[in-house]
PDB file of C-alpha atoms in Angstrom:
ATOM      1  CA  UNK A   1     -18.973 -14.068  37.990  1.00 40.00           C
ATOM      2  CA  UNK A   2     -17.111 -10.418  38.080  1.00 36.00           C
ATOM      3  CA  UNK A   3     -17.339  -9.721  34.770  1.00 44.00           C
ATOM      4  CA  UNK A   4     -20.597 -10.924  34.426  1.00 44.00           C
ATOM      5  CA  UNK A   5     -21.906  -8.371  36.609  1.00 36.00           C
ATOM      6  CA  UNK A   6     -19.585  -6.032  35.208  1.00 42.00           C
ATOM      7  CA  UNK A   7     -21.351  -6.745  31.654  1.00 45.00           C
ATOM      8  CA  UNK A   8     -24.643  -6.413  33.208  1.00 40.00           C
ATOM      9  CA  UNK A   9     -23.997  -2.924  34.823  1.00 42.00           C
ATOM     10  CA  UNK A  10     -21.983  -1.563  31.827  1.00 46.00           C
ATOM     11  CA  UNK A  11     -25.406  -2.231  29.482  1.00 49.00           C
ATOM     12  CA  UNK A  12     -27.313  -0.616  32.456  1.00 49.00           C
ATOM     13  CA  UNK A  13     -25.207   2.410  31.993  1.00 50.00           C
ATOM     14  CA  UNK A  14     -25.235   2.198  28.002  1.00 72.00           C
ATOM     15  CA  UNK A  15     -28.909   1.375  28.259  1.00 71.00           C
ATOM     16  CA  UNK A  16     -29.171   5.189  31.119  1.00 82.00           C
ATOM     17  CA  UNK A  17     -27.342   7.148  28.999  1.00 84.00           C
ATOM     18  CA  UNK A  18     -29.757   6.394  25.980  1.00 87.00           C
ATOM     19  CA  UNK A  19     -32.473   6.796  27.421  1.00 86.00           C
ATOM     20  CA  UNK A  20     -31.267  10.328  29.150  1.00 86.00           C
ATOM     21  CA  UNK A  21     -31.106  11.504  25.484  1.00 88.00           C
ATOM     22  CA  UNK A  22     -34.044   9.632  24.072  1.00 88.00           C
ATOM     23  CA  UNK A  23     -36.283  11.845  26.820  1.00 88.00           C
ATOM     24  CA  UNK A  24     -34.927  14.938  24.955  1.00 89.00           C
ATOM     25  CA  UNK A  25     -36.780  14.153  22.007  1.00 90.00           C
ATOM     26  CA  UNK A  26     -40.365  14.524  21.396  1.00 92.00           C
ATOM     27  CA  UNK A  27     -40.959  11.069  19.556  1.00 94.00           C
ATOM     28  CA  UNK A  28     -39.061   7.810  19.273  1.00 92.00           C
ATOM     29  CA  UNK A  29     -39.547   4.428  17.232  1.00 93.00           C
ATOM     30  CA  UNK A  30     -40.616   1.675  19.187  1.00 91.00           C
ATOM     31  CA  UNK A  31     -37.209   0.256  19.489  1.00 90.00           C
ATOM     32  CA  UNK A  32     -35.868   3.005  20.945  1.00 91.00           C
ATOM     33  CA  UNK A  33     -39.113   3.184  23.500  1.00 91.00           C
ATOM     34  CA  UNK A  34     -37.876  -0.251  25.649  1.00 89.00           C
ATOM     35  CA  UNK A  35     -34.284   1.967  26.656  1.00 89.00           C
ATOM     36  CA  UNK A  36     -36.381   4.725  28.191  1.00 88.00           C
ATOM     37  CA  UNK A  37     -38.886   1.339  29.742  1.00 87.00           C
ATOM     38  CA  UNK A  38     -36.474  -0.569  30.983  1.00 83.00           C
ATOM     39  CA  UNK A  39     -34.451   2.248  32.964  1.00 81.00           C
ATOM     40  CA  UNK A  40     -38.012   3.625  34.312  1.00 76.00           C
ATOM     41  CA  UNK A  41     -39.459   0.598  35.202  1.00 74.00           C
ATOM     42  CA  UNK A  42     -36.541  -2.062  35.636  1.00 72.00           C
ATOM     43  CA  UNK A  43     -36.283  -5.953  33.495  1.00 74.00           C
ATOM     44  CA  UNK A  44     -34.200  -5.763  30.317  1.00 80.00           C
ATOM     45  CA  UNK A  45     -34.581  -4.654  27.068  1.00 84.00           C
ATOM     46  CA  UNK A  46     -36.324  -7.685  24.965  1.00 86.00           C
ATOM     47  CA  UNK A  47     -38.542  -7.642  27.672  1.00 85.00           C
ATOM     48  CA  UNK A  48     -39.514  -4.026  27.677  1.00 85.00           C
ATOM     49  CA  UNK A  49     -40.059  -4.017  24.025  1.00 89.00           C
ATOM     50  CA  UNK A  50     -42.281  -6.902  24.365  1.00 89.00           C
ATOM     51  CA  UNK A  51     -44.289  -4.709  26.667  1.00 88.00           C
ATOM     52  CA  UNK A  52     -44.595  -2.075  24.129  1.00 91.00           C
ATOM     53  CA  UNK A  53     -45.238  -3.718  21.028  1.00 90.00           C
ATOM     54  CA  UNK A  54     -48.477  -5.233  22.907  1.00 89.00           C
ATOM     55  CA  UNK A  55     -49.364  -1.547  24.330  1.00 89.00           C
ATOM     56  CA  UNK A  56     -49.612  -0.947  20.629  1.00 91.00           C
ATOM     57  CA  UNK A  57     -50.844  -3.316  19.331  1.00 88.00           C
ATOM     58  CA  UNK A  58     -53.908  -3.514  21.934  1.00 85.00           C
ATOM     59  CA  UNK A  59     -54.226   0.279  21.681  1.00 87.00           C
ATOM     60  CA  UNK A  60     -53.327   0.733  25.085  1.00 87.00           C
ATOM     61  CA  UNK A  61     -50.411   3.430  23.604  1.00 91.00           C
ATOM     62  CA  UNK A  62     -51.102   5.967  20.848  1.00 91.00           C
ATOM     63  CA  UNK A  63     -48.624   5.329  18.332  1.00 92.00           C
ATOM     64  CA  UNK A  64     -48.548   6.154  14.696  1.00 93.00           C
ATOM     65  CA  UNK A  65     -48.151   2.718  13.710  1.00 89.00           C
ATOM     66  CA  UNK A  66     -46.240   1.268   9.748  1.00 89.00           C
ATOM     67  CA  UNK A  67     -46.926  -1.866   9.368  1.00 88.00           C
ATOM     68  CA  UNK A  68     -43.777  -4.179   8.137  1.00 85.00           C
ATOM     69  CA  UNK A  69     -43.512  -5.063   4.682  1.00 84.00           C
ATOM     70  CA  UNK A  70     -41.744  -7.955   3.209  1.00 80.00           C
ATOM     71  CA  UNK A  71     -39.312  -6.599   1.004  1.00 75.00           C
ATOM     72  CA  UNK A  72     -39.545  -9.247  -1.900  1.00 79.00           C
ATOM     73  CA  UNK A  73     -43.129 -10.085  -2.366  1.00 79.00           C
ATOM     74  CA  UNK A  74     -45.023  -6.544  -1.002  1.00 80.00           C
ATOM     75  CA  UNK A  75     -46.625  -8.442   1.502  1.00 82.00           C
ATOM     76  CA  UNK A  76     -47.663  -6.838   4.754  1.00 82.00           C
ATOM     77  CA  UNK A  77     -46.116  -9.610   7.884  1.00 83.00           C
ATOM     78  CA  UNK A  78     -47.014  -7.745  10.532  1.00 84.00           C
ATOM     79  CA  UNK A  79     -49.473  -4.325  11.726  1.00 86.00           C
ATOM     80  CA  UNK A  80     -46.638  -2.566  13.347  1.00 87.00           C
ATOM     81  CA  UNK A  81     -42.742  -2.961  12.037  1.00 89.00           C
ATOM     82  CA  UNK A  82     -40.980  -1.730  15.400  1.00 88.00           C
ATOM     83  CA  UNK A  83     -38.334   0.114  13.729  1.00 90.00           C
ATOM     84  CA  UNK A  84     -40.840   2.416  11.326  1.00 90.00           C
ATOM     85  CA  UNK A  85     -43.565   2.948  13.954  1.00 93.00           C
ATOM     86  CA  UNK A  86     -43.083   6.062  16.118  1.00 94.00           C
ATOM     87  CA  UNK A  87     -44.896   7.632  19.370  1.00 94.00           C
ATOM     88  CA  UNK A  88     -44.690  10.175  21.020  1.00 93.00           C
ATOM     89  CA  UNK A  89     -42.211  10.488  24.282  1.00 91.00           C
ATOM     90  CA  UNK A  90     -45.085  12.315  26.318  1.00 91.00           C
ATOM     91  CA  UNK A  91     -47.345   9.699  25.809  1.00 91.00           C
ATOM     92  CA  UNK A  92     -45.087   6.632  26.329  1.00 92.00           C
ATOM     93  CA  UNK A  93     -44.008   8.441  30.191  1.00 90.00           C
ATOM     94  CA  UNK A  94     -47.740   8.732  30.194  1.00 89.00           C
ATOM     95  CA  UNK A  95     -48.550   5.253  29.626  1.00 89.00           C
ATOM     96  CA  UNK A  96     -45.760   4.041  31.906  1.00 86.00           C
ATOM     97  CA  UNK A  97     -47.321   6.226  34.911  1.00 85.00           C
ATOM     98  CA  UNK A  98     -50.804   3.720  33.822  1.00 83.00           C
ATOM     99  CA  UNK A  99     -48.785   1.003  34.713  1.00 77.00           C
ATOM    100  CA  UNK A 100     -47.609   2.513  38.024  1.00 72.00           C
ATOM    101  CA  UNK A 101     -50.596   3.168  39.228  1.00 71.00           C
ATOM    102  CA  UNK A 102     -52.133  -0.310  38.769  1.00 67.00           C
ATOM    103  CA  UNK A 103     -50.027  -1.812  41.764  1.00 57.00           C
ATOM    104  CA  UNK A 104     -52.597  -2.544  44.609  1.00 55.00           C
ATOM    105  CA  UNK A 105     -52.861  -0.573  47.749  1.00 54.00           C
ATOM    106  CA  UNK A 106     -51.842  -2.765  49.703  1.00 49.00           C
ATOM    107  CA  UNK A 107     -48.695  -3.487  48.042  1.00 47.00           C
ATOM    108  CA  UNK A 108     -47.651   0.229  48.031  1.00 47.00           C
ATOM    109  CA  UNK A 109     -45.320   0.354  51.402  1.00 47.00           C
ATOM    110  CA  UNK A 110     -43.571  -2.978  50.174  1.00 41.00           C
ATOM    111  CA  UNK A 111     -42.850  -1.245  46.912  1.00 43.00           C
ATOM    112  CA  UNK A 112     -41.842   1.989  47.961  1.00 43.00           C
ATOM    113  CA  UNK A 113     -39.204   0.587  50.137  1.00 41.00           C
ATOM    114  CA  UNK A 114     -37.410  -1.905  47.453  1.00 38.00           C
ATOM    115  CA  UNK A 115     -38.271   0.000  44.753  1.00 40.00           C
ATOM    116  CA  UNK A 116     -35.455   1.646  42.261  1.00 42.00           C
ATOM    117  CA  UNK A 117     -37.494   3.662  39.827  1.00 43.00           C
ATOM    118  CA  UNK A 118     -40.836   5.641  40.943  1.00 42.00           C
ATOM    119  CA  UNK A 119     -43.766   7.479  39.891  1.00 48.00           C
ATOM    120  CA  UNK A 120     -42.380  10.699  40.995  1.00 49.00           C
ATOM    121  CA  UNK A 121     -39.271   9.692  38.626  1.00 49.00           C
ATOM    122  CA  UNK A 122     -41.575   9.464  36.098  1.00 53.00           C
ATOM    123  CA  UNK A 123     -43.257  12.806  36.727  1.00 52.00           C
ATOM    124  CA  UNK A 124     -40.161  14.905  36.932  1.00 54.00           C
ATOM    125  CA  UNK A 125     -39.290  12.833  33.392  1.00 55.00           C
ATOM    126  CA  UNK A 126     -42.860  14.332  31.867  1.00 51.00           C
ATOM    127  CA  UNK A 127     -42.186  18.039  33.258  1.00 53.00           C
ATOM    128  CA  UNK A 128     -38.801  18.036  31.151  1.00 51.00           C
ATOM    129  CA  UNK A 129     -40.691  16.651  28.120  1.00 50.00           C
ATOM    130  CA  UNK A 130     -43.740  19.129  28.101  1.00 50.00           C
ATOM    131  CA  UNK A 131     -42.184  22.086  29.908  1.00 50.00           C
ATOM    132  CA  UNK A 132     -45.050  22.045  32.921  1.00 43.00           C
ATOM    133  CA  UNK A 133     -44.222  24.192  35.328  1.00 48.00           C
ATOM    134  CA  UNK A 134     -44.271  22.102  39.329  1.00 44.00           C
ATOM    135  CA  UNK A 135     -46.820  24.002  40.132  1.00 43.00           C
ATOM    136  CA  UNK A 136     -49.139  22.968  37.604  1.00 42.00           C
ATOM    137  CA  UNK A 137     -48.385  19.490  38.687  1.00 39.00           C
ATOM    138  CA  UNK A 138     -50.111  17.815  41.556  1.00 37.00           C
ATOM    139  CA  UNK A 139     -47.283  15.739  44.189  1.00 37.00           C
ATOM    140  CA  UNK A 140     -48.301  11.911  43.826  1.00 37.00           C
ATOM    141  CA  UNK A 141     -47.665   9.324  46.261  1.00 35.00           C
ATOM    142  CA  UNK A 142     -44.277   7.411  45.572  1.00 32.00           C
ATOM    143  CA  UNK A 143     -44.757   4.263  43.923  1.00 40.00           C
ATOM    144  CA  UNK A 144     -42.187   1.741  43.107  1.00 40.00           C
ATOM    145  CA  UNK A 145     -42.617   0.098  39.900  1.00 46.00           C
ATOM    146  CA  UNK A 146     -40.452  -3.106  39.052  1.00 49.00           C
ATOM    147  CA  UNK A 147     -43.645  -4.951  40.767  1.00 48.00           C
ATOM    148  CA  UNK A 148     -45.958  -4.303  38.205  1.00 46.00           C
ATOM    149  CA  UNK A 149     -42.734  -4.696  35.583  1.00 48.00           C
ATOM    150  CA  UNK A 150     -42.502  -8.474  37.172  1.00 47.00           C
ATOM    151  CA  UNK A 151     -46.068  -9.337  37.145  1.00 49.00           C
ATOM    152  CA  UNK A 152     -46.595  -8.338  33.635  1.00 54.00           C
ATOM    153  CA  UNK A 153     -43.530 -10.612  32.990  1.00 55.00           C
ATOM    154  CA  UNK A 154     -44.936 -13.368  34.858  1.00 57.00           C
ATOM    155  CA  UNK A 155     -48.129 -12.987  32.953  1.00 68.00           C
ATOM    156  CA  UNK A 156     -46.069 -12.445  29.645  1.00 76.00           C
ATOM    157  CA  UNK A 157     -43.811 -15.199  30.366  1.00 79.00           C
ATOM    158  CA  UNK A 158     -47.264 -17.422  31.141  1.00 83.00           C
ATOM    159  CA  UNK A 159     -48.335 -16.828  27.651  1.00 84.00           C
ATOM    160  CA  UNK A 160     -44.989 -17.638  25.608  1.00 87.00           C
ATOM    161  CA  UNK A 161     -44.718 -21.192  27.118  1.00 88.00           C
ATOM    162  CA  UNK A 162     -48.928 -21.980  26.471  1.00 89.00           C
ATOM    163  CA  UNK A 163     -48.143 -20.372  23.126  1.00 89.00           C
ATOM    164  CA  UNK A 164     -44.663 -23.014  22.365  1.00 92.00           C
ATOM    165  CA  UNK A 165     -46.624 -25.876  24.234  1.00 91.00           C
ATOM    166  CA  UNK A 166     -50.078 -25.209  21.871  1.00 91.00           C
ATOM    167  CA  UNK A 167     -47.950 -25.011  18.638  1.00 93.00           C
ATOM    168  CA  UNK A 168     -46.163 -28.290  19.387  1.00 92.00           C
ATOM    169  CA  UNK A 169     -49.784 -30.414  20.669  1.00 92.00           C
ATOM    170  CA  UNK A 170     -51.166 -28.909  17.341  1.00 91.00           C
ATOM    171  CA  UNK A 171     -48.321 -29.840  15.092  1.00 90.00           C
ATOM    172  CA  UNK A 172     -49.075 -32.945  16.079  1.00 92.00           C
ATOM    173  CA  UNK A 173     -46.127 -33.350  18.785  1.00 91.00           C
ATOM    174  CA  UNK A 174     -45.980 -34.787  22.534  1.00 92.00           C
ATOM    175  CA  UNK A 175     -43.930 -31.835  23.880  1.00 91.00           C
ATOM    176  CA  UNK A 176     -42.890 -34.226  26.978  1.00 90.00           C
ATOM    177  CA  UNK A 177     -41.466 -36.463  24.119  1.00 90.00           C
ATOM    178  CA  UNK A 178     -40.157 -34.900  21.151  1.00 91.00           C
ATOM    179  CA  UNK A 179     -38.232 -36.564  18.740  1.00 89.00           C
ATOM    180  CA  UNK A 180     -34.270 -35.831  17.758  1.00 86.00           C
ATOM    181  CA  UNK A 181     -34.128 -34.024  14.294  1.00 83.00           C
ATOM    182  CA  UNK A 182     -33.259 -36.165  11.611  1.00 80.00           C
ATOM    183  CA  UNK A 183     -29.386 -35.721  10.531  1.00 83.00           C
ATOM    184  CA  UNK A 184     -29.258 -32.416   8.503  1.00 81.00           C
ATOM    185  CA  UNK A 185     -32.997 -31.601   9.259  1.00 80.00           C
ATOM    186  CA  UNK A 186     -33.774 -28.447  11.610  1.00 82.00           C
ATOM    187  CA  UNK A 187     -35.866 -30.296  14.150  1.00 88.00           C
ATOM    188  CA  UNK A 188     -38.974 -29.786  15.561  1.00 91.00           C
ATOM    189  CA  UNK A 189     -37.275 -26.655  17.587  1.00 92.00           C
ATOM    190  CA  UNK A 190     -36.297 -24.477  14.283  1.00 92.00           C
ATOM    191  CA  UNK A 191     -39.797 -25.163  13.021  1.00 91.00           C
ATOM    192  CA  UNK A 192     -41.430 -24.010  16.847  1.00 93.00           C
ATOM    193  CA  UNK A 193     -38.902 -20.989  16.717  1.00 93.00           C
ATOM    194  CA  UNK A 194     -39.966 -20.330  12.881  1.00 92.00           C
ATOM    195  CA  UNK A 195     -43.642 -19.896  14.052  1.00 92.00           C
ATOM    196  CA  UNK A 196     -43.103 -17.808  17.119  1.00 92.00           C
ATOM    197  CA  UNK A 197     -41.203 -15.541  15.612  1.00 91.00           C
ATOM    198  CA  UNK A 198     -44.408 -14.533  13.703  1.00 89.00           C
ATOM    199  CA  UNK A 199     -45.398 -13.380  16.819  1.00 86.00           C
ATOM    200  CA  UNK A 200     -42.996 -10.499  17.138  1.00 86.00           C
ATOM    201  CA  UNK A 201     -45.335  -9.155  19.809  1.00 81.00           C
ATOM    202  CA  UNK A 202     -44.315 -12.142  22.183  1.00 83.00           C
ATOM    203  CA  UNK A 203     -40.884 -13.106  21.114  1.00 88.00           C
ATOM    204  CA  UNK A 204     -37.799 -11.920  20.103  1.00 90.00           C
ATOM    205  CA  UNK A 205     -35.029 -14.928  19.378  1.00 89.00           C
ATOM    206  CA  UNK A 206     -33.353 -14.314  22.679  1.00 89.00           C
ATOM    207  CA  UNK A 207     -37.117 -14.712  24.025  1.00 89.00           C
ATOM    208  CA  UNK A 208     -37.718 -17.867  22.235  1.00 92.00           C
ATOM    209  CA  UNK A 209     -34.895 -19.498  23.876  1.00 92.00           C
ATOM    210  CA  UNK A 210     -35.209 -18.117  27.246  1.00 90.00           C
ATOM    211  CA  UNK A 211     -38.838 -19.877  26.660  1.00 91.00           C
ATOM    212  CA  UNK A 212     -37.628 -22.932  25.439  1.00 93.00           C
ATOM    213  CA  UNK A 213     -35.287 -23.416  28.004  1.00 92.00           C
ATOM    214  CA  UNK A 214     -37.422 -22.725  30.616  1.00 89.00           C
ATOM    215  CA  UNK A 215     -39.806 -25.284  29.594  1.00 90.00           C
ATOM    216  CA  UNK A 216     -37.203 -27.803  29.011  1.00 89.00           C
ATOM    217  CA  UNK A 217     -35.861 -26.563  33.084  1.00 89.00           C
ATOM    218  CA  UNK A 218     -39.403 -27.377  34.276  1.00 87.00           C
ATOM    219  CA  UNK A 219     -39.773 -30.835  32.153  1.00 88.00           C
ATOM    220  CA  UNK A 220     -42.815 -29.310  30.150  1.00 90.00           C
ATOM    221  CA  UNK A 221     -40.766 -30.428  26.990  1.00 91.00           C
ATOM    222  CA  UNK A 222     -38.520 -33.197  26.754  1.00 91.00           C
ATOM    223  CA  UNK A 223     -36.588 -35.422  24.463  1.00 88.00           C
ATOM    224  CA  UNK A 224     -38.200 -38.635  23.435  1.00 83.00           C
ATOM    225  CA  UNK A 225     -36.380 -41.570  25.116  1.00 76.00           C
ATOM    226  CA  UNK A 226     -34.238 -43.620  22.458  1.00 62.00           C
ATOM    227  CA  UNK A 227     -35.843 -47.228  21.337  1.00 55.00           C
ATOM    228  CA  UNK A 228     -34.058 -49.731  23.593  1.00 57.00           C
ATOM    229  CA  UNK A 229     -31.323 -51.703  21.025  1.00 56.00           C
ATOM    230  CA  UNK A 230     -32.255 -54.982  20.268  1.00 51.00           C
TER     231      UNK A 230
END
């Protein structure tokens, strides 16, 4: 259990000190955006890139997006390759402080008082970028952020198990009752992983099987039960 947490707060280090110097730079590739993400706003880093591949993709962050190309046939896979696709750091903090301020009213005292990251942080992140002077800069209210970080998960989270569960009913599959994979056959999960994966906007591997299991945890998807022996 000790050097579990240990591993967890030696990548939260790794994952600060990255992002200290990524905030130097005026743009970064969209893999490098979910180090500055997940240190601003909390959750980890397959998460956070999740976040900002959809920001992209929905137009929700200016980006100057390259879309990936497979290597052997020319083909384009996917609108935006994460690794060639670049925005700017300005707009990302910018686009984070969005988020903030979505958190209802309400929920603003509950936040503020649990929260680790905040709008202000944010702020003081932006003046460094684009050399504003304070004054120029109006005070905001402090607002925590990991709240809005965990409800987009929820949501996020929400849409990778309809996504598994549709691909399985359409495949032709009772996900409740899915069948062992044949001896030397990949089994109905490889092919559901295979298809996802398409989806890089949605899921990562480690994603996938954080989804999987989670469905499996709830009993969404099961194992057929074996034919009784005769």
């Amino acid at each position: 259990m000790v050097s579990e947490l240990r591993g967890v707060e030696g990548r939260k280090m790794r994952h600060e000190e990255r992002a200290r110097l990524l905030l130097l730079r005026k743009r970064i590739s969209l893999v490098e955006a979910p180090y500055i993400v997940a240190v601003e706003l909390g959750g980890g880093y397959d998460d956070a890139l999740s976040l900002v591949l959809e920001a992209v993709k929905d137009e929700d962050l200016k980006a100057d997006a390259k879309p990936a190309i497979n290597e052997w046939n020319g083909a384009v896979v996917d609108p935006v390759d994460p690794h060639a696709t670049t925005i700017a750091v300005s707009d990302l903090l910018s686009w984070m402080r969005k988020l903030i301020a979505q958190v209802p009213a309400e929920l603003t005292p509950k936040l503020a008082a649990v929260g680790q990251f905040t709008e202000s942080a944010l702020l003081s992140s932006e003046k460094k970028i684009s050399n504003i002077p304070p004054s120029q800069t109006a005070p905001t209210s402090i607002q925590s952020s990991p709240a809005i970080v965990e409800d987009r998960h929820t949501l996020k989270s929400a849409k990778q198990e309809a996504a598994v569960l549709e691909w399985l009913r359409q495949s032709g599959y009772d996900p409740a009752s899915l069948p062992k994979p044949a001896p030397g056959k990949p089994g109905v999960k490889a092919d559901a992983k295979r298809a996802m994966l398409g989806n890089p906007a949605l899921f990562t591997q480690k994603v996938f099987e954080s989804t999987w299991e989670r469905l499996r945890g709830t009993g969404q998807i099961a194992d057929a039960n074996p034919p009784p022996s005769k």
